[in-house]
Coordinates of C-alpha atoms in Angstrom, one line a residue:
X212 CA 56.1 -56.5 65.7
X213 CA 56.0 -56.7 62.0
X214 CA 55.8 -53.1 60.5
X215 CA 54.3 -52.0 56.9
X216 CA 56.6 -49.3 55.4
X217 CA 55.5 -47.1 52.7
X218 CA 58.0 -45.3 50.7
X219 CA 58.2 -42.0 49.4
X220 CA 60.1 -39.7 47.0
X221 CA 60.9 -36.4 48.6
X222 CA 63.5 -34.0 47.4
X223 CA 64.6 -37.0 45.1
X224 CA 65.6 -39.0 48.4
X225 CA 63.6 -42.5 48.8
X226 CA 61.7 -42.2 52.3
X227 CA 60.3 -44.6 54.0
X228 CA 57.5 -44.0 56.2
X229 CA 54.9 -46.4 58.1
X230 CA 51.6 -47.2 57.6
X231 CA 50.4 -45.3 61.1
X232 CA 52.7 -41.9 60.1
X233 CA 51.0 -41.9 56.3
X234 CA 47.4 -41.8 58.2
X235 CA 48.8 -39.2 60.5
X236 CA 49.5 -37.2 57.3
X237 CA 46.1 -37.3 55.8
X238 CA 44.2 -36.4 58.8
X239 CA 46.6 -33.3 59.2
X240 CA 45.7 -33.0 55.6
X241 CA 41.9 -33.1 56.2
X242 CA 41.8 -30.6 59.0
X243 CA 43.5 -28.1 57.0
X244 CA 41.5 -28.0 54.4
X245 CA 38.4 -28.2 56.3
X246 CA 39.8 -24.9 58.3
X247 CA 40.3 -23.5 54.8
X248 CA 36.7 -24.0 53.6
X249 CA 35.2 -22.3 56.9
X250 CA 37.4 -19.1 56.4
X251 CA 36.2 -19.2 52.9
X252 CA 32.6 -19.2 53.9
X253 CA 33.4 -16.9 56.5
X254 CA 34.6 -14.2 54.0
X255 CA 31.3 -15.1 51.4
X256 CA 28.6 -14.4 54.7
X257 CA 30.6 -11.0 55.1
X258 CA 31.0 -10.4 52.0
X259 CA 27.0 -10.7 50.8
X260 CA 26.4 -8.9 54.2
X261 CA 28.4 -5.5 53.2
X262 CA 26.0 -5.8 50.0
X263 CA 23.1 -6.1 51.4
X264 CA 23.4 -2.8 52.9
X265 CA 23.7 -1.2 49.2
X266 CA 25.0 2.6 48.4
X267 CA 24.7 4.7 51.0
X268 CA 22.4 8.2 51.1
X269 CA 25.3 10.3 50.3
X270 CA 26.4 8.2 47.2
X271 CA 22.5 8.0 45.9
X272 CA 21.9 11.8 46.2
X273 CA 25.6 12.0 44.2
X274 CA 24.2 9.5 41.5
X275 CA 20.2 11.2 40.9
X276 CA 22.7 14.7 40.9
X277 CA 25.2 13.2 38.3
X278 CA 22.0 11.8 35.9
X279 CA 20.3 15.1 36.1
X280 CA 23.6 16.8 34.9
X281 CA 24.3 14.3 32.1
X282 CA 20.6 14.9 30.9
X283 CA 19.9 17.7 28.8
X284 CA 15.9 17.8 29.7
X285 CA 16.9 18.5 33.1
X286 CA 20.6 20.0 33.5
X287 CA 19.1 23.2 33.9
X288 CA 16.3 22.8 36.3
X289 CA 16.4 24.1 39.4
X290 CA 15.4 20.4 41.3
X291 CA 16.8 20.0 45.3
X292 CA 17.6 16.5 45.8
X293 CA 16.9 14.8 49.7
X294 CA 17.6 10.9 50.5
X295 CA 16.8 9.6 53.8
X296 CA 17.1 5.7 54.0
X297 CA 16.9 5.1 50.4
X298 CA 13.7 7.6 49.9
X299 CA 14.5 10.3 47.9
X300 CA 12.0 13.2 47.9
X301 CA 12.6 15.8 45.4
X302 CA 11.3 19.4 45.5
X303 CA 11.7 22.6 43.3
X304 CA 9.9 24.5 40.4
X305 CA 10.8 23.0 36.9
X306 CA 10.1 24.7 33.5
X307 CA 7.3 22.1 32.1
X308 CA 5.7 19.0 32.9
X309 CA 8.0 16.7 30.8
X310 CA 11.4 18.3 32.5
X311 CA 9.4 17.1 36.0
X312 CA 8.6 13.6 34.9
X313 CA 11.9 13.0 33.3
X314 CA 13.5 14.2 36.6
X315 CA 11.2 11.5 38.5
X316 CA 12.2 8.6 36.0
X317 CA 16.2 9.2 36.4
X318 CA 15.5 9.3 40.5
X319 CA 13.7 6.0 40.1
X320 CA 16.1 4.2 38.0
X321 CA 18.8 4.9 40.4
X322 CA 20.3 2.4 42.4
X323 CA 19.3 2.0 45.5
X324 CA 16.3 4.2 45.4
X325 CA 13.5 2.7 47.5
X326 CA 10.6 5.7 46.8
X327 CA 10.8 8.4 45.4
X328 CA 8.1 11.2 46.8
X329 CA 7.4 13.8 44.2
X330 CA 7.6 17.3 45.5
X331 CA 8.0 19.5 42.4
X332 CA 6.0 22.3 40.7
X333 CA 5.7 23.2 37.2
X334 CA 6.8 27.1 37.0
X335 CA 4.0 29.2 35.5
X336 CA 5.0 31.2 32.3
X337 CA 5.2 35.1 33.4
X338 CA 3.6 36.9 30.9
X339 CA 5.8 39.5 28.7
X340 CA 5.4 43.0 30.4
X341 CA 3.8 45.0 28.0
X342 CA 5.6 47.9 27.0
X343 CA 4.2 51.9 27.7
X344 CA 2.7 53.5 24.4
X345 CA 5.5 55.6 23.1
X346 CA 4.2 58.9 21.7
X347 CA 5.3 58.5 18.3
X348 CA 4.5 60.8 15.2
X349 CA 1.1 60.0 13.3
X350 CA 1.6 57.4 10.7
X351 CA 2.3 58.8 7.5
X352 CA -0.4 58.4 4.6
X353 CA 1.2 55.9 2.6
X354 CA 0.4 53.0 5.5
X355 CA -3.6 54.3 6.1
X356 CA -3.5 53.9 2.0
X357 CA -2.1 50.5 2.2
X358 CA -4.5 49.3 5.7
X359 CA -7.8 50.6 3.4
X360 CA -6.8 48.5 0.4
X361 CA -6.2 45.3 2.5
X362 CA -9.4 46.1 4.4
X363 CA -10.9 46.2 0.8
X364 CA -9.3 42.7 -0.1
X365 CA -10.5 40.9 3.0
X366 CA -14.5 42.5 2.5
X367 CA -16.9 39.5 1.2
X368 CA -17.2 39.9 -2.5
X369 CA -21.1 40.3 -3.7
X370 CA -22.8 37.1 -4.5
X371 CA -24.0 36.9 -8.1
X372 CA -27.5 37.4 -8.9
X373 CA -29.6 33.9 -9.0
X374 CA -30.1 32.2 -12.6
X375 CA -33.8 33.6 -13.9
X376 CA -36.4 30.4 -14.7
X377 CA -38.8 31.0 -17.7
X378 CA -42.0 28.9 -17.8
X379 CA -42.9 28.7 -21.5
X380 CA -46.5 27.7 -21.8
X381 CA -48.2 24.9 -23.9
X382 CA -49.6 26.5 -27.0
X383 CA -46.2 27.5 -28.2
X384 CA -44.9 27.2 -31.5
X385 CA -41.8 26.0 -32.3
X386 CA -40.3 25.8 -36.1
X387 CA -36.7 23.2 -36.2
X388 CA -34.7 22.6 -38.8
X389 CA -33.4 18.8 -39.4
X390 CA -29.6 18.6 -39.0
X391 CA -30.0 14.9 -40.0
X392 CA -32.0 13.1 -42.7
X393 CA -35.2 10.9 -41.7
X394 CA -36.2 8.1 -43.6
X395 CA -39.2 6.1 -43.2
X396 CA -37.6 2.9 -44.5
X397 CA -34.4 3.2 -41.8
X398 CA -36.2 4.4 -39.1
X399 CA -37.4 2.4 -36.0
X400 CA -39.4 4.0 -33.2
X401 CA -37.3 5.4 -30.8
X402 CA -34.7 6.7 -32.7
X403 CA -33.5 10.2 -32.6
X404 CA -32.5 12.5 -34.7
X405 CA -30.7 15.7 -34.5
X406 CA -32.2 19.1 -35.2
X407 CA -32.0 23.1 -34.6
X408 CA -34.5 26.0 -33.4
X409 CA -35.0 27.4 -36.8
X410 CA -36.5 30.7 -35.1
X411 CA -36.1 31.8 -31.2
X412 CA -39.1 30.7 -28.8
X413 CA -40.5 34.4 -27.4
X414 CA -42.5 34.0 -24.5
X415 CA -44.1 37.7 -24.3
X416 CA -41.9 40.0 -25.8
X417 CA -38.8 38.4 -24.7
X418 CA -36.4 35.7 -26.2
X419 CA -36.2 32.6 -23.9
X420 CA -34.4 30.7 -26.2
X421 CA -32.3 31.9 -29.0
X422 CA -32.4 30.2 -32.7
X423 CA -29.7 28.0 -33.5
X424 CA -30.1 26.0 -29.6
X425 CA -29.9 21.9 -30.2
X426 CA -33.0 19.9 -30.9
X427 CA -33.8 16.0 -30.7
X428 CA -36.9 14.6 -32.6
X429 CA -37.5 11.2 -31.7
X430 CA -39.2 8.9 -34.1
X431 CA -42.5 7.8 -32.5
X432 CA -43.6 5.1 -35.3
X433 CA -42.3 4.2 -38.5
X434 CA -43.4 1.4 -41.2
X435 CA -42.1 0.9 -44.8
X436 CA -44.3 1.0 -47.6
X437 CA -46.6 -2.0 -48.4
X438 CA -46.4 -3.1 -45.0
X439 CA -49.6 -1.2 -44.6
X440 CA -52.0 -2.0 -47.5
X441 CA -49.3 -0.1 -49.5
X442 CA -48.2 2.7 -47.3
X443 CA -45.5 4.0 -45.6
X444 CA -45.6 6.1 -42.4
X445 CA -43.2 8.1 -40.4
X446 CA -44.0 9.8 -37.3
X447 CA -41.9 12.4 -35.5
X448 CA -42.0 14.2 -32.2
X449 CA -40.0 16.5 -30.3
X450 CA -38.1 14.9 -28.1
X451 CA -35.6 17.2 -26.3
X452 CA -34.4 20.7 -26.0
X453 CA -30.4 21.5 -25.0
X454 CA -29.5 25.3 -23.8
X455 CA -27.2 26.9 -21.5
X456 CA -26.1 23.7 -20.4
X457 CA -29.6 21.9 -19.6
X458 CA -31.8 19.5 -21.3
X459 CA -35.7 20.3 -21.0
X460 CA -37.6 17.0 -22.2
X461 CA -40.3 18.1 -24.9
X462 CA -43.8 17.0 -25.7
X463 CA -45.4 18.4 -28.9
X464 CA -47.6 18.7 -31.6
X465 CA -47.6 20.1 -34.6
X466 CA -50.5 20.0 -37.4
X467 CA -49.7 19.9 -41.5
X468 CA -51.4 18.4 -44.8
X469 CA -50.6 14.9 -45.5
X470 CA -49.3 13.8 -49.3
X471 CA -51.5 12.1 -51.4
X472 CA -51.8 8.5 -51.7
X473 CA -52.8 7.3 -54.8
X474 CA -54.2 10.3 -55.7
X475 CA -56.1 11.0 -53.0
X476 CA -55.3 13.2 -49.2
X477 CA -54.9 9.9 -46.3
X478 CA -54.8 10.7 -42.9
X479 CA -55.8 8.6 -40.1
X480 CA -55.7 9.2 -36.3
X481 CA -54.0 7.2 -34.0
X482 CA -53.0 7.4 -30.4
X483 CA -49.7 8.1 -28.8
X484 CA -48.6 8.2 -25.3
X485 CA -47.1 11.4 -22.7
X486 CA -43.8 12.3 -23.6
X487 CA -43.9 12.1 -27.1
X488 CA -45.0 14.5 -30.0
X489 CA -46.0 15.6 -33.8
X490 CA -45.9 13.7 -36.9
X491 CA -44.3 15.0 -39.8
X492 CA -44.8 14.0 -43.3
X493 CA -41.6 13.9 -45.1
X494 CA -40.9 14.9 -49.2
X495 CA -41.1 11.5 -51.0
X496 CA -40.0 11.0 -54.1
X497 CA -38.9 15.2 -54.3
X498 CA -42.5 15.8 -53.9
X499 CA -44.1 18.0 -50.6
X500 CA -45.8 16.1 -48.2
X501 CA -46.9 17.6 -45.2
X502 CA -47.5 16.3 -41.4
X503 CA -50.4 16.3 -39.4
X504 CA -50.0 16.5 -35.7
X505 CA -52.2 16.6 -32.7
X506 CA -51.5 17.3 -28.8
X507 CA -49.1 15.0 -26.9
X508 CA -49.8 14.6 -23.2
X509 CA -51.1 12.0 -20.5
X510 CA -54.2 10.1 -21.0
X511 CA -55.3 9.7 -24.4
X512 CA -53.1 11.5 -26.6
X513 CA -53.4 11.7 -29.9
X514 CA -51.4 12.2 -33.2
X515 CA -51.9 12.0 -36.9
X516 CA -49.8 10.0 -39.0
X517 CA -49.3 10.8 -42.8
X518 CA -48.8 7.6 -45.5
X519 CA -47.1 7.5 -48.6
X520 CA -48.8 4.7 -50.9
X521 CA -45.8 2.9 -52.9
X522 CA -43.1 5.4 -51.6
X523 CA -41.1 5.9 -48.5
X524 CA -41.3 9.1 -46.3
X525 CA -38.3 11.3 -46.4
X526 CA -37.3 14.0 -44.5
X527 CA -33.8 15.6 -45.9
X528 CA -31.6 17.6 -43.7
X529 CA -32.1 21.1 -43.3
X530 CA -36.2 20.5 -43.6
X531 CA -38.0 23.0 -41.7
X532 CA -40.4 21.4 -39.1
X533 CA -43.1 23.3 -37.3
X534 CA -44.4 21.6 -34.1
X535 CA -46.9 22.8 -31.1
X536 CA -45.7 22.6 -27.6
X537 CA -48.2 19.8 -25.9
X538 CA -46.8 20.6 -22.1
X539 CA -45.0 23.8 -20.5
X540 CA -41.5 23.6 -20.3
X541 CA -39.6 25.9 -17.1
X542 CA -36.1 26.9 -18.8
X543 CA -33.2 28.0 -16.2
X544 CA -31.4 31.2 -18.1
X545 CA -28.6 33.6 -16.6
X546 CA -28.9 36.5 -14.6
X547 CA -30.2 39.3 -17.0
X548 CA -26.5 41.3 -16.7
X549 CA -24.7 37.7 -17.7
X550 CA -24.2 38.3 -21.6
X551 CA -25.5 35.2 -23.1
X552 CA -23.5 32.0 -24.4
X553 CA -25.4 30.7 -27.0
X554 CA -26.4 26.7 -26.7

């Protein structure tokens, strides 16, 4: 029988081996290892098995004790820790209601922990025993001094009298002096002008409003000369009244002789709305004219208006003006024992 050899280096000798002792070899080779690989799995099923079973009671009661030491919230509470099976129930009065939940949270987060049944109580805060009245000397008068003077400082100080409101009545007369100079050939309706009580308005025998308060005359028409068959015209009202910090709207009147026109007295009647007030004839040419003025009110109104043939109407500054209140006019003044502030 014809035998295949197979040759082998072993410890640096040549050996030769046959075919049937090489398979011999491997199959030795195969159970080994295959014994090998079921003691390994043996030791993995055990090994996962002893984990399964995770800490044990006394090392999870050890572990929530440990996190509550470590933890300044709760170091000092007085909390009894009890696991049974992985359920920890914990009892005991803590100082407040975060110390208790921050106690629950560390339990929880242990490992381990299945439930955790909360037991605790918040401790209620005692309150301070108070102390027995000592018999102690009178206080001194300095102190009963100092309590009246604060009790002074914390009384309600007196509310101030109410400002006093002062109807003055239509009917009125009112004298202004311009602050700024009118012209008929410069003016255009609606312009205003500054002016100045030239003497108080007394309502009774009392001063409402004191000489010298802000006045605005507003410029109710005015038309250069020869645009009316020769004539000029300028007509002025009261317009507004400034005191104390308010402004009373004005409607006047006011009634003066008109300048001639060549070389006779024109004056001609013409209507004018609420709101709005006198006519004034101004000095033309350095001679005195003089404005006529009628009532200024709702519905039907009227005013004069004063022409100048040939010249234009002008009204210098400092030109006294007397005009008629049309309406009544409320003013708001200070309380009578207020000293008074002027404009």
């Amino acid at each position: 029988m014809r035998l295949a050899l197979v040759c082998e280096v072993r410890r640096f000798e040549i050996v030769c081996l046959s075919k049937k002792d090489v398979e011999d070899n491997f199959m030795r080779r195969d159970w080994v290892a295959q014994k090998l690989v079921k003691l390994w799995l043996l030791v993995l099923v055990l090994g996962l098995a002893s984990c399964s079973k995770g800490p044990t009671d006394d090392a999870i009661t050890k572990a929530i004790q440990g996190s509550y030491y470590a933890d300044p919230q709760v170091k000092d509470e007085k909390v009894a820790v009890d696991v049974k099976n992985g359920e920890v129930t914990l009892s005991g009065n803590v100082s407040s209601d975060a110390a208790r939940l921050q106690a629950y949270k560390l339990a929880v987060q242990t490992a381990g922990v299945k439930k955790v049944n909360d037991q605790m109580q918040v401790a209620m805060a005692q309150p301070a025993a108070v102390a027995a009245p000592a018999s102690e000397a009178p206080p001194a008068e300095p102190p009963k001094e100092e309590s009246k003077a604060e009790a002074k400082t914390e009384e309600t100080p007196p509310q101030p009298p109410p400002p006093r409101k002062v109807t003055v009545p239509a009917g009125t007369s009112v004298r202004v002096q311009t602050i700024d100079a009118i012209s008929s050939k410069t003016s255009q309706a609606g312009h205003t002008y500054r002016a100045s009580l030239a003497a108080p308005i007394v309502v009774g025998d009392s001063v409402v409003v004191r000489k010298g308060a802000d006045v605005s005359l507003q410029v109710v028409s005015a038309k250069q000369a020869g645009k009316i068959k020769g004539s000029s015209e300028l007509t002025l009202a009261l317009a507004s009244l400034s005191y104390h910090g308010h402004s009373y709207p004005l409607a006047s009147s006011a009634v003066q002789q008109v300048g001639k026109s060549r070389g006779k007295q024109t004056a001609t009647r013409a209507g004018i709305g609420a709101g709005v007030g006198a006519l004034i004839g101004g000095l033309a040419g350095g001679g005195k004219g003089a404005a006529i003025g009628a009532g200024v009110g709702g519905g039907g109104a009227m005013a004069f208006q004063a022409f100048t043939h040939g010249q234009e109407i002008n009204v210098p500054s400092e030109t006294l003006l007397d005009f008629t209140l049309a309406q009544p006019v409320t003013i708001t003044l200070p309380p009578k024992n207020t000293a008074p502030s002027g404009h």
